[in-house]
XYZ file of C-alpha atoms in Angstrom:
722
model
C 118.244 -43.787 138.544
C 114.512 -42.547 137.750
C 113.700 -39.393 136.621
C 112.790 -36.767 138.157
C 108.554 -36.324 137.276
C 106.960 -33.424 136.689
C 104.997 -31.694 139.681
C 101.260 -31.593 138.618
C 100.838 -28.456 140.532
C 97.537 -27.003 140.297
C 96.640 -23.633 138.375
C 94.775 -20.853 141.093
C 94.064 -18.758 137.894
C 95.416 -19.433 134.494
C 96.453 -16.130 133.717
C 97.917 -15.024 137.085
C 99.623 -17.989 137.037
C 101.317 -16.723 133.076
C 102.065 -13.602 134.824
C 103.926 -14.577 137.843
C 105.968 -16.501 135.416
C 107.251 -13.678 133.416
C 110.558 -12.549 134.509
C 110.390 -8.565 134.332
C 106.930 -8.525 135.840
C 107.788 -7.083 139.052
C 109.237 -4.444 137.116
C 106.317 -3.332 135.470
C 104.491 -3.819 138.628
C 106.842 -0.701 140.069
C 106.016 0.970 137.152
C 102.632 0.663 137.476
C 102.736 1.163 141.292
C 104.302 4.678 140.642
C 102.068 5.468 137.996
C 98.908 4.874 140.229
C 100.484 7.214 142.973
C 101.336 10.080 140.961
C 97.915 9.504 139.159
C 96.179 10.001 142.822
C 97.981 12.461 144.090
C 98.816 14.994 140.904
C 96.128 16.705 141.225
C 96.171 16.934 145.265
C 99.978 18.522 145.007
C 99.392 20.363 141.536
C 99.921 24.172 142.543
C 96.433 26.333 142.529
C 96.147 29.114 140.136
C 93.337 32.126 140.160
C 92.276 33.662 136.953
C 92.357 37.181 139.548
C 93.021 40.851 136.998
C 94.526 43.707 138.788
C 92.298 46.385 140.310
C 89.106 43.686 140.606
C 87.587 42.907 143.195
C 88.198 39.265 144.861
C 85.007 36.987 144.620
C 86.370 35.233 147.740
C 88.948 35.375 150.877
C 92.117 34.108 149.754
C 94.764 32.482 151.873
C 98.348 31.970 151.230
C 99.101 28.058 149.918
C 102.683 28.328 151.767
C 105.237 29.963 153.361
C 107.507 32.710 151.236
C 109.522 35.119 151.941
C 108.737 38.679 150.791
C 111.965 39.706 149.457
C 110.692 42.957 148.464
C 108.879 43.931 152.267
C 111.974 42.803 153.576
C 113.871 45.275 151.388
C 111.611 48.088 151.951
C 111.341 47.195 156.368
C 115.524 47.199 156.123
C 115.141 50.418 154.296
C 113.350 51.890 157.136
C 115.343 50.839 159.788
C 118.406 52.677 157.875
C 116.258 55.590 157.429
C 115.226 55.677 160.899
C 119.043 55.335 162.737
C 119.957 59.169 163.473
C 123.529 60.428 162.880
C 126.168 59.362 165.755
C 128.644 62.299 167.524
C 131.320 62.057 169.360
C 132.757 64.578 171.889
C 136.603 65.202 170.763
C 138.345 66.487 174.127
C 141.378 67.306 171.349
C 139.582 69.866 170.163
C 138.897 71.522 173.090
C 142.708 71.285 173.909
C 143.578 72.613 170.818
C 141.658 76.084 171.307
C 142.852 76.383 174.967
C 146.709 75.856 172.901
C 145.807 78.392 170.015
C 143.681 81.000 173.002
C 147.460 80.550 174.779
C 149.354 81.153 171.931
C 147.445 84.277 170.409
C 147.868 86.304 173.757
C 152.326 84.502 174.178
C 152.311 86.123 170.839
C 150.841 89.470 172.395
C 153.501 89.262 174.976
C 156.278 88.801 172.647
C 155.751 91.463 170.905
C 155.365 93.532 174.519
C 158.900 91.889 175.501
C 160.425 92.921 172.277
C 158.797 96.479 172.247
C 160.560 96.879 175.834
C 163.938 95.356 174.371
C 164.232 97.966 171.734
C 163.220 100.480 174.117
C 166.462 100.305 176.056
C 167.999 100.363 172.761
C 166.596 103.684 171.217
C 167.517 105.214 174.788
C 171.218 105.640 172.907
C 169.761 105.608 169.353
C 166.717 108.411 170.052
C 164.444 106.672 168.275
C 160.573 106.868 168.494
C 158.637 104.118 170.442
C 155.985 102.289 168.592
C 152.416 103.064 168.158
C 149.721 100.777 169.512
C 148.947 100.341 165.482
C 152.525 99.123 164.734
C 152.266 96.990 167.472
C 148.989 94.819 165.951
C 150.613 95.071 163.046
C 153.276 93.018 164.515
C 151.475 90.796 166.652
C 149.390 90.196 163.435
C 152.598 89.396 161.184
C 153.336 86.793 163.890
C 150.220 85.195 163.403
C 148.316 83.007 160.919
C 146.371 84.731 157.910
C 143.413 82.498 158.823
C 143.799 84.320 162.686
C 144.177 87.604 161.597
C 140.748 87.151 158.844
C 138.942 86.262 162.222
C 140.187 88.935 164.477
C 139.933 92.706 163.879
C 143.037 95.319 164.596
C 140.619 96.646 167.434
C 140.200 93.563 168.828
C 144.456 93.692 169.487
C 144.897 96.805 170.039
C 143.246 96.734 173.922
C 145.584 94.129 174.537
C 148.890 95.434 173.303
C 147.839 98.702 175.102
C 147.289 96.444 178.181
C 149.554 96.643 180.872
C 151.334 93.237 181.967
C 149.072 92.018 184.780
C 145.653 93.117 182.936
C 147.422 91.101 179.862
C 147.511 88.230 182.183
C 144.511 88.614 183.604
C 142.415 88.882 180.300
C 144.037 85.256 179.473
C 143.796 83.293 182.239
C 140.180 84.360 181.831
C 139.820 83.854 178.072
C 141.649 80.177 178.451
C 139.863 79.162 181.524
C 135.857 80.213 179.910
C 136.782 78.497 176.985
C 138.191 75.614 178.538
C 135.107 75.082 180.369
C 132.641 76.289 177.549
C 134.383 73.116 175.468
C 134.853 70.844 178.420
C 130.440 69.922 177.736
C 129.439 68.950 173.885
C 128.912 71.747 171.557
C 127.176 70.505 168.158
C 127.510 72.795 165.886
C 123.801 73.759 165.743
C 124.343 74.765 169.399
C 127.456 76.952 168.439
C 125.693 80.399 168.738
C 124.730 79.705 172.384
C 127.998 78.720 173.449
C 129.390 81.743 172.197
C 126.576 83.974 173.901
C 127.742 82.115 177.098
C 131.216 83.109 176.209
C 129.693 86.891 177.347
C 128.238 85.683 180.501
C 131.205 84.304 182.247
C 133.412 86.988 181.223
C 131.338 89.724 182.342
C 131.774 89.128 185.997
C 135.339 89.317 185.508
C 137.565 93.381 186.602
C 139.077 93.836 182.764
C 137.654 97.280 182.245
C 135.078 97.722 178.842
C 137.831 97.817 175.857
C 139.827 95.191 177.066
C 137.171 92.879 178.153
C 135.386 93.108 174.934
C 138.531 91.842 173.206
C 138.753 89.167 175.487
C 135.146 88.245 174.962
C 136.782 88.247 170.616
C 139.332 86.000 171.465
C 137.065 83.783 173.633
C 134.079 83.719 171.033
C 136.681 82.587 168.024
C 138.081 79.975 170.079
C 135.144 78.148 170.804
C 134.082 75.744 168.265
C 131.799 72.663 167.662
C 133.704 69.809 169.959
C 130.702 66.988 169.522
C 131.316 66.390 165.782
C 129.531 64.165 163.068
C 130.892 60.000 163.713
C 130.791 58.297 160.000
C 131.734 55.222 161.000
C 129.883 54.959 164.073
C 126.668 55.924 162.329
C 127.257 53.139 159.723
C 127.978 50.460 162.028
C 124.731 51.653 164.111
C 122.251 51.413 160.664
C 123.926 48.222 159.694
C 122.714 46.821 163.123
C 119.516 47.847 162.482
C 118.956 46.619 159.113
C 120.567 43.340 160.720
C 117.742 43.408 162.914
C 114.867 43.427 160.982
C 113.668 40.013 160.458
C 113.067 38.682 157.434
C 109.710 39.078 156.002
C 107.550 36.309 155.295
C 103.818 35.523 153.717
C 102.725 32.967 156.630
C 100.586 29.806 155.590
C 97.364 30.302 155.956
C 97.875 34.071 155.779
C 94.690 35.884 154.387
C 96.008 37.799 151.353
C 92.908 39.468 150.399
C 89.363 38.860 151.806
C 86.233 38.694 149.981
C 84.785 42.048 148.658
C 88.408 43.561 148.867
C 90.079 45.749 146.082
C 93.285 43.810 144.940
C 95.582 46.411 144.597
C 99.457 46.383 143.166
C 100.568 45.745 146.456
C 97.819 42.447 146.918
C 98.299 41.372 143.898
C 102.004 41.101 144.093
C 101.852 39.149 147.107
C 99.176 36.789 145.319
C 101.857 36.354 142.523
C 104.713 35.572 145.077
C 102.539 32.837 146.337
C 102.089 31.005 143.084
C 98.456 32.244 142.775
C 98.084 33.544 139.117
C 97.864 31.891 136.027
C 101.333 33.136 134.336
C 103.397 31.475 137.046
C 104.087 27.661 137.313
C 106.243 26.129 139.665
C 107.792 21.954 139.119
C 109.215 22.250 142.812
C 105.372 20.021 143.824
C 105.938 17.712 141.164
C 109.390 17.473 141.846
C 108.336 16.699 145.470
C 106.064 14.254 144.647
C 108.468 12.653 142.452
C 111.023 11.838 145.407
C 108.064 10.971 147.737
C 106.936 7.821 144.903
C 110.638 7.419 144.941
C 110.621 6.726 148.330
C 107.266 5.079 148.684
C 108.430 2.510 146.064
C 112.241 1.950 147.196
C 110.658 0.779 150.655
C 108.220 -1.708 148.984
C 111.254 -2.795 146.463
C 113.626 -3.730 149.320
C 111.094 -5.596 150.997
C 110.199 -8.202 148.162
C 113.454 -7.953 146.448
C 115.338 -8.659 149.662
C 113.376 -12.518 150.091
C 115.582 -14.712 148.355
C 112.458 -16.782 146.647
C 111.331 -18.229 143.373
C 111.006 -15.594 140.694
C 106.638 -16.792 140.375
C 105.973 -16.711 144.284
C 107.407 -13.066 144.513
C 105.438 -12.097 141.691
C 102.136 -13.537 143.207
C 102.806 -11.986 145.881
C 103.870 -8.572 144.439
C 100.496 -8.437 142.606
C 98.466 -9.489 145.045
C 100.165 -6.006 146.927
C 99.537 -3.565 143.805
C 96.248 -4.760 143.729
C 95.049 -4.156 147.394
C 97.277 -0.942 147.398
C 95.911 -0.174 144.114
C 91.863 -0.757 145.598
C 93.041 1.165 148.766
C 94.018 4.115 146.762
C 91.467 4.676 144.622
C 88.948 4.295 147.385
C 90.489 6.971 149.172
C 90.527 9.035 145.615
C 87.022 8.924 144.866
C 85.619 9.797 148.513
C 88.232 12.550 147.889
C 86.032 13.923 145.272
C 83.099 14.724 147.858
C 85.615 17.417 149.362
C 84.739 19.850 146.189
C 80.458 19.721 147.742
C 82.253 21.467 150.575
C 82.614 18.298 152.590
C 86.371 18.718 153.703
C 86.381 16.640 156.571
C 84.988 13.621 154.311
C 88.019 11.792 154.581
C 87.254 10.347 158.563
C 84.975 7.769 156.744
C 87.611 5.481 154.351
C 87.814 2.179 155.182
C 91.237 2.689 154.285
C 92.471 -0.443 157.157
C 90.872 -2.744 154.861
C 93.787 -2.853 152.644
C 95.930 -2.771 155.670
C 94.337 -5.804 157.442
C 94.447 -7.544 153.688
C 97.767 -7.302 153.591
C 98.576 -8.328 156.996
C 96.233 -11.692 156.461
C 97.120 -12.522 153.412
C 101.137 -11.243 153.012
C 103.117 -10.151 155.925
C 102.351 -7.957 159.154
C 106.204 -6.125 158.801
C 104.489 -5.323 155.472
C 101.388 -4.300 156.600
C 102.422 -2.001 159.367
C 104.611 -0.216 155.927
C 101.338 0.359 153.999
C 100.044 1.731 157.065
C 102.495 4.288 157.263
C 102.005 4.994 153.336
C 98.572 5.145 153.259
C 98.223 7.369 155.835
C 101.035 10.058 154.142
C 98.770 9.789 150.453
C 95.697 10.062 152.677
C 96.920 13.396 154.432
C 98.120 14.686 150.578
C 94.818 13.153 148.892
C 92.781 15.080 151.216
C 93.818 18.654 151.476
C 90.672 20.292 150.240
C 90.065 23.164 152.855
C 93.384 23.305 154.448
C 96.331 25.272 154.287
C 99.134 23.644 152.594
C 99.979 20.499 150.790
C 99.021 17.863 153.795
C 95.860 17.274 155.902
C 98.180 16.124 158.915
C 95.101 15.055 161.103
C 93.779 12.580 158.732
C 97.235 11.723 158.154
C 97.398 10.709 162.291
C 93.871 9.241 161.726
C 94.258 6.997 158.873
C 97.453 5.976 160.577
C 95.926 4.754 164.289
C 93.107 3.117 162.563
C 94.972 1.144 160.180
C 97.688 0.042 162.726
C 94.712 -0.675 165.212
C 93.826 -2.638 162.593
C 96.786 -5.024 161.854
C 97.863 -4.991 165.630
C 94.509 -6.488 166.388
C 94.494 -9.049 164.091
C 98.182 -10.147 164.998
C 96.955 -12.576 167.652
C 93.300 -13.258 166.437
C 93.740 -15.131 162.871
C 90.198 -16.380 162.693
C 87.977 -14.618 160.497
C 85.405 -14.086 162.780
C 88.184 -12.130 164.432
C 87.538 -9.759 161.510
C 84.460 -7.691 162.711
C 85.478 -7.687 166.167
C 88.528 -6.249 164.289
C 86.189 -3.183 162.696
C 84.742 -2.484 166.123
C 88.370 -2.069 167.473
C 89.253 -0.102 164.532
C 85.772 2.067 165.230
C 87.241 2.682 169.111
C 90.130 3.360 168.047
C 89.204 6.109 164.983
C 86.808 8.011 168.025
C 89.497 8.167 170.337
C 91.815 9.701 167.502
C 89.462 12.169 166.091
C 88.928 13.168 170.159
C 92.435 14.088 170.426
C 92.808 15.566 167.223
C 89.344 18.164 168.227
C 90.894 18.906 171.548
C 94.482 19.503 170.340
C 93.104 21.696 167.804
C 91.256 23.593 170.689
C 88.351 24.641 167.978
C 84.706 25.261 168.815
C 82.833 22.580 167.311
C 78.967 21.861 167.518
C 77.187 18.843 168.785
C 76.223 18.182 165.480
C 80.026 17.695 164.112
C 81.277 15.960 166.831
C 78.325 14.075 165.957
C 79.215 13.340 162.457
C 82.810 12.858 162.733
C 81.831 10.278 165.443
C 79.862 8.427 162.920
C 82.506 8.659 160.185
C 84.457 7.423 162.308
C 82.399 4.163 163.195
C 81.488 3.613 159.675
C 85.250 3.536 158.230
C 85.866 0.839 160.619
C 82.981 -1.347 160.390
C 83.063 -0.942 156.334
C 86.857 -2.313 156.862
C 86.018 -5.422 158.327
C 83.086 -5.938 155.834
C 85.138 -5.399 153.179
C 88.003 -7.519 154.094
C 85.394 -10.320 154.586
C 84.618 -9.514 151.224
C 87.674 -9.430 149.714
C 89.086 -12.097 151.356
C 87.792 -15.256 149.604
C 88.343 -13.635 145.995
C 92.447 -13.019 146.766
C 92.805 -16.325 147.712
C 91.096 -18.234 145.256
C 92.248 -16.260 142.786
C 96.014 -16.342 143.884
C 96.205 -19.302 145.375
C 96.837 -18.083 148.901
C 96.764 -19.532 151.619
C 96.526 -17.310 154.643
C 97.366 -17.754 158.340
C 93.018 -17.335 158.939
C 92.285 -19.799 155.756
C 94.698 -22.518 157.609
C 93.485 -22.328 161.257
C 90.154 -22.417 159.659
C 90.909 -25.909 157.788
C 92.264 -27.624 161.616
C 88.876 -27.245 162.932
C 88.044 -31.274 163.494
C 84.476 -30.287 162.055
C 85.791 -29.824 158.635
C 83.739 -32.179 156.519
C 87.212 -33.767 154.740
C 88.363 -34.067 158.619
C 85.612 -35.665 159.819
C 85.715 -38.097 156.975
C 89.269 -39.173 157.823
C 88.301 -39.416 161.846
C 85.307 -41.505 160.696
C 86.135 -43.724 158.236
C 90.020 -44.073 159.069
C 90.185 -43.464 162.562
C 94.060 -44.889 163.200
C 95.223 -42.888 160.044
C 93.411 -39.802 161.744
C 95.379 -40.538 164.925
C 98.725 -41.060 163.038
C 97.908 -37.877 161.184
C 97.541 -35.819 164.460
C 100.657 -37.193 166.043
C 102.619 -36.338 163.035
C 100.993 -32.172 162.922
C 102.179 -31.860 166.664
C 105.696 -33.143 165.804
C 105.857 -31.442 162.207
C 104.921 -28.055 163.990
C 107.554 -28.431 166.880
C 110.186 -29.458 164.505
C 109.359 -26.291 162.111
C 109.397 -23.549 164.876
C 112.552 -24.837 166.184
C 114.173 -24.336 162.756
C 112.495 -21.171 161.602
C 109.700 -22.521 159.193
C 105.883 -22.357 159.133
C 104.722 -24.447 161.341
C 101.131 -23.613 161.641
C 101.197 -24.708 157.725
C 103.077 -27.976 158.650
C 100.164 -29.125 161.605
C 97.025 -28.464 159.710
C 99.248 -30.084 155.782
C 99.814 -32.963 158.021
C 95.846 -33.562 158.983
C 95.173 -33.836 155.423
C 98.287 -35.930 154.388
C 97.420 -39.231 154.282
C 93.543 -38.609 153.179
C 93.930 -40.731 150.304
C 94.040 -43.862 153.107
C 90.456 -43.279 153.371
C 89.493 -44.516 149.862
C 90.961 -48.271 151.096
C 91.180 -47.794 154.505
C 91.663 -51.318 155.470
C 94.503 -51.813 153.862
C 96.664 -49.742 156.492
C 97.597 -51.406 159.223
C 96.710 -48.344 161.671
C 93.000 -48.885 160.320
C 93.009 -52.643 160.970
C 91.348 -53.486 164.086
C 89.739 -56.925 164.400
C 90.214 -57.470 161.334
C 92.634 -59.872 159.044
C 95.360 -58.257 156.823
C 93.943 -57.550 153.757
C 97.729 -57.992 152.170
C 98.311 -61.224 153.095
C 95.949 -62.368 150.769
C 97.834 -60.327 147.934
C 101.050 -60.243 145.527
C 103.620 -58.084 147.245
C 103.388 -55.714 143.633
C 99.429 -55.555 144.230
C 99.764 -54.593 147.329
C 102.866 -52.451 146.340
C 100.512 -50.739 143.664
C 97.660 -50.252 146.979
C 99.767 -48.549 149.543
C 101.500 -45.716 146.544
C 98.467 -45.362 145.243
C 97.343 -43.495 148.321
C 99.336 -40.880 147.149
C 97.617 -40.465 143.856
C 94.097 -40.438 145.678
C 95.292 -38.065 148.113
C 95.866 -35.915 145.430
C 93.025 -36.561 143.485
C 90.663 -36.067 146.596
C 92.621 -32.622 147.477
C 91.956 -31.559 143.998
C 88.473 -31.972 143.754
C 87.512 -30.920 147.159
C 89.555 -27.611 145.926
C 91.994 -27.688 148.747
C 95.135 -25.257 149.576
C 97.697 -26.072 146.546
C 100.248 -26.322 149.948
C 98.081 -29.265 151.185
C 98.414 -31.028 147.648
C 102.309 -31.136 147.272
C 102.169 -32.781 151.156
C 99.930 -35.329 150.141
C 102.123 -35.766 147.061
C 105.573 -35.401 148.039
C 105.173 -36.460 151.964
C 106.784 -39.991 150.581
C 109.203 -38.810 148.209
C 110.733 -41.275 145.980
C 111.312 -43.286 149.090
C 111.387 -47.383 148.547
C 108.593 -49.939 150.024
C 111.253 -52.094 151.570
C 109.071 -54.741 153.253
C 107.332 -55.803 149.798
C 110.449 -54.982 147.697
C 112.268 -57.259 150.071
C 109.355 -59.921 149.667
C 109.008 -59.382 145.877
C 112.342 -60.455 145.600
C 112.718 -63.156 147.533
C 110.419 -64.608 144.413
C 111.916 -62.643 141.399
C 115.474 -61.802 141.512
C 114.611 -59.421 138.259
C 112.986 -57.161 140.184
C 113.944 -53.388 140.127
C 113.918 -51.132 143.304
C 112.759 -48.413 141.077
C 109.470 -50.040 140.895
C 108.913 -50.353 144.603
C 109.741 -46.618 145.172
C 106.949 -43.757 145.499
C 106.738 -41.805 142.621
C 107.174 -38.655 144.374
C 108.441 -35.341 143.963
C 110.889 -35.146 146.222
C 110.445 -32.573 149.338
C 110.043 -29.538 147.822
C 110.121 -27.424 150.961
C 111.266 -27.739 154.603
C 107.636 -27.755 156.049
C 107.224 -31.178 153.516
C 110.933 -32.334 154.171
C 109.980 -32.294 158.365
C 106.407 -33.980 157.455
C 108.035 -36.436 155.725
C 110.454 -37.524 158.466
C 107.752 -37.365 161.425
C 105.441 -39.031 159.227
C 108.330 -42.204 159.216
C 109.489 -41.508 163.361
C 105.779 -41.730 164.477
C 105.131 -44.642 162.506
C 108.341 -46.551 163.868
C 108.063 -45.166 167.408
C 104.662 -46.547 167.213
C 105.545 -49.778 166.399
C 108.277 -50.012 169.204
C 107.210 -52.385 171.570
C 109.164 -50.779 174.893
C 110.696 -46.828 173.679
C 113.292 -45.065 175.369
C 114.759 -42.024 174.834
C 118.117 -43.621 173.911
C 115.518 -45.823 171.283
C 113.811 -43.342 170.020
C 116.797 -40.594 169.380
C 118.628 -43.595 167.813
C 115.735 -44.179 165.357
C 115.066 -40.542 165.013
C 118.395 -39.814 163.953
C 118.699 -43.437 161.460
C 115.699 -42.501 159.791
C 116.805 -39.257 158.889
C 120.467 -40.403 157.872
C 119.274 -43.020 155.989
C 117.019 -40.174 154.164
C 119.965 -37.982 153.004
C 121.382 -41.562 151.860
C 119.134 -41.860 149.923
C 118.972 -38.530 148.411
C 115.321 -37.834 149.330
C 115.974 -33.955 150.746
C 118.271 -32.856 147.726
C 115.246 -30.891 146.557
C 114.899 -28.500 150.062
C 116.752 -25.744 151.105
C 117.677 -27.557 154.483
C 120.459 -27.522 155.943
C 122.301 -30.223 158.309
C 122.680 -28.506 161.325
C 118.760 -27.518 160.843
C 118.050 -31.609 160.603
C 120.197 -31.627 163.749
C 117.532 -29.432 165.539
C 114.887 -31.052 163.905
C 116.344 -34.467 165.240
C 116.101 -32.815 168.642
C 112.790 -31.784 168.705
C 111.084 -34.512 167.467
C 113.153 -36.675 170.164
C 112.035 -34.377 172.359
C 108.037 -34.364 171.609
C 108.504 -38.120 171.244
C 110.155 -38.293 174.930
C 107.017 -36.566 176.020
C 104.346 -38.918 174.353
C 105.777 -41.980 175.251
C 107.481 -41.144 178.522
C 107.556 -43.728 181.448
C 104.427 -44.281 183.547
C 103.741 -46.037 187.009
C 103.105 -49.799 187.375
C 100.108 -49.826 189.165
C 99.580 -53.261 191.291
C 96.730 -55.050 190.379
C 93.870 -55.292 193.330
C 92.909 -58.560 195.163
C 89.175 -59.672 195.396
C 89.529 -59.134 199.182
C 90.718 -55.184 198.181
C 87.919 -54.919 195.810
C 85.230 -55.660 198.415
C 85.844 -53.716 201.023
């Protein structure tokens, strides 16, 4: 078995080629990308600090950079709310009942002493003892009462009561109980106790009691009147706690003016400046931690995209290196433009042609990656251009960048011609103007005509410069990284391309064959999800080596004798096989894409030239099969494998006298089977299931080309005359 020959791949750039083969390059690139992002965004997230001293006059108006809680002010308001709650009182009816019972018990005690006196009088008639004096009666009454009552009520008060008749005493009791109950049924706080006692006099003066008894009844009633509207500690605490809970958290709002220009910085203002982190003596690491997490998220998204692909490390490194370069250029451009913010051009961000980076990613790499990049650029831009806004993010610029870059990516989604890039720039400019108009209307601010005009001019410049930069950078990236973009493929498929014109004019049969192979291979590639456009355009050039000796290939032998009839099998074999090496040489000389060179080099793999091999075998039995095989290498990709099959199928079907669907299908499957048995497809990742789909696609395309036609009857001379 002949050893696999090493492919002679063209190097896009020696340095880049060497880097791409470095195993850990992708890790280094991720780290470099992280460092670039950190350096670009560091100064914009770094907390602003001011050199301010207490009791000095501020030379500028200072705004709060972020919203923070003012705990000191919150506690002050809570204390004020706590102190503002008045003491809570409650009317206790049990006190009223207690005092009514007290005054009733006093009268009952007096009545009890009078009853005892009458009982003793009946006994005294027998013993001839003298009756009790009023003072003695009062003494007996006081002995039955508590010391606290005796301290408050004098003996003089009891004397009229003990000397009163039963009816008078009962009347006095009813009057006092009624007055006490009436007065104490209302709220009597301690501060109104004197007024309540005065009310006793007013209500008792209308009774029919004589003056001494009225005076005693009044004193008892006054003694019984006591505050019944008392302080409620529990209710008071609940009310105060509720007031404290209702106090909202005191905050220093983002954008709030802390001190105006020319204002004295007192202790309260100085405290607030320190609270929001604007003093030199305070450093916070939170912004840096947040920046680190943001960069981690960005890198994670990029890693997910590049590392999920099961592709060779060199190809992955090449794509990642190109992406990092585009990303770095775009971020650096944003950073350079942002420096003009320092000279009072706070809205200069609208002029940045950030869309060019996203467009380059779309054209040179992938549309999904380009959309992800649009989001990353928008967030980075909102941080980089945060000068003159409160907070760390300028959402207006972020939204502007997002819509502008997305507009470029989506516009070119269906237009991959280089001539469409300028149109994309105009489209981006239009979207930028619409975005700015929406932002200004939402803000509802007062903009002068000069401001509006300058915004719109920057929007147009951003879009047009994006397209100009894209057109300018594209050739360098395509050449330097050996990238065959969709746009480049479309340009190379133009029939007016010099090399295609060469094939058409010098080898018209080969040109027709190449076009047929292109149609077949494109539909087959698209059927299995391979790159149909690459297969189509690559097929146009796969046989360009035949232009060197066109007459030795049967499709170009029109009205001439076959030159191979005069050559030996060995020499004919060399001529046929040489079209592969000749094609590779021509493509390299004209600096054609590496993918085209691979197609020209691999589309025959190591297949056997059966016709000339058998011819040579007839004359010499010692001929080895390896001598009549193409040098290879075998197809390395699905696209080249499909082109290889389509190349053989087209030539075989074209040689059939009366191709039918059954014959075509049988021929297609036999060619695929022959390639499998000859191990021609061993070095590409194509599956048997995909080969079956390819066979069906080729049959459908060939049936459409070689379909049955209506046979028109020949016209007779008579019909022709008519």
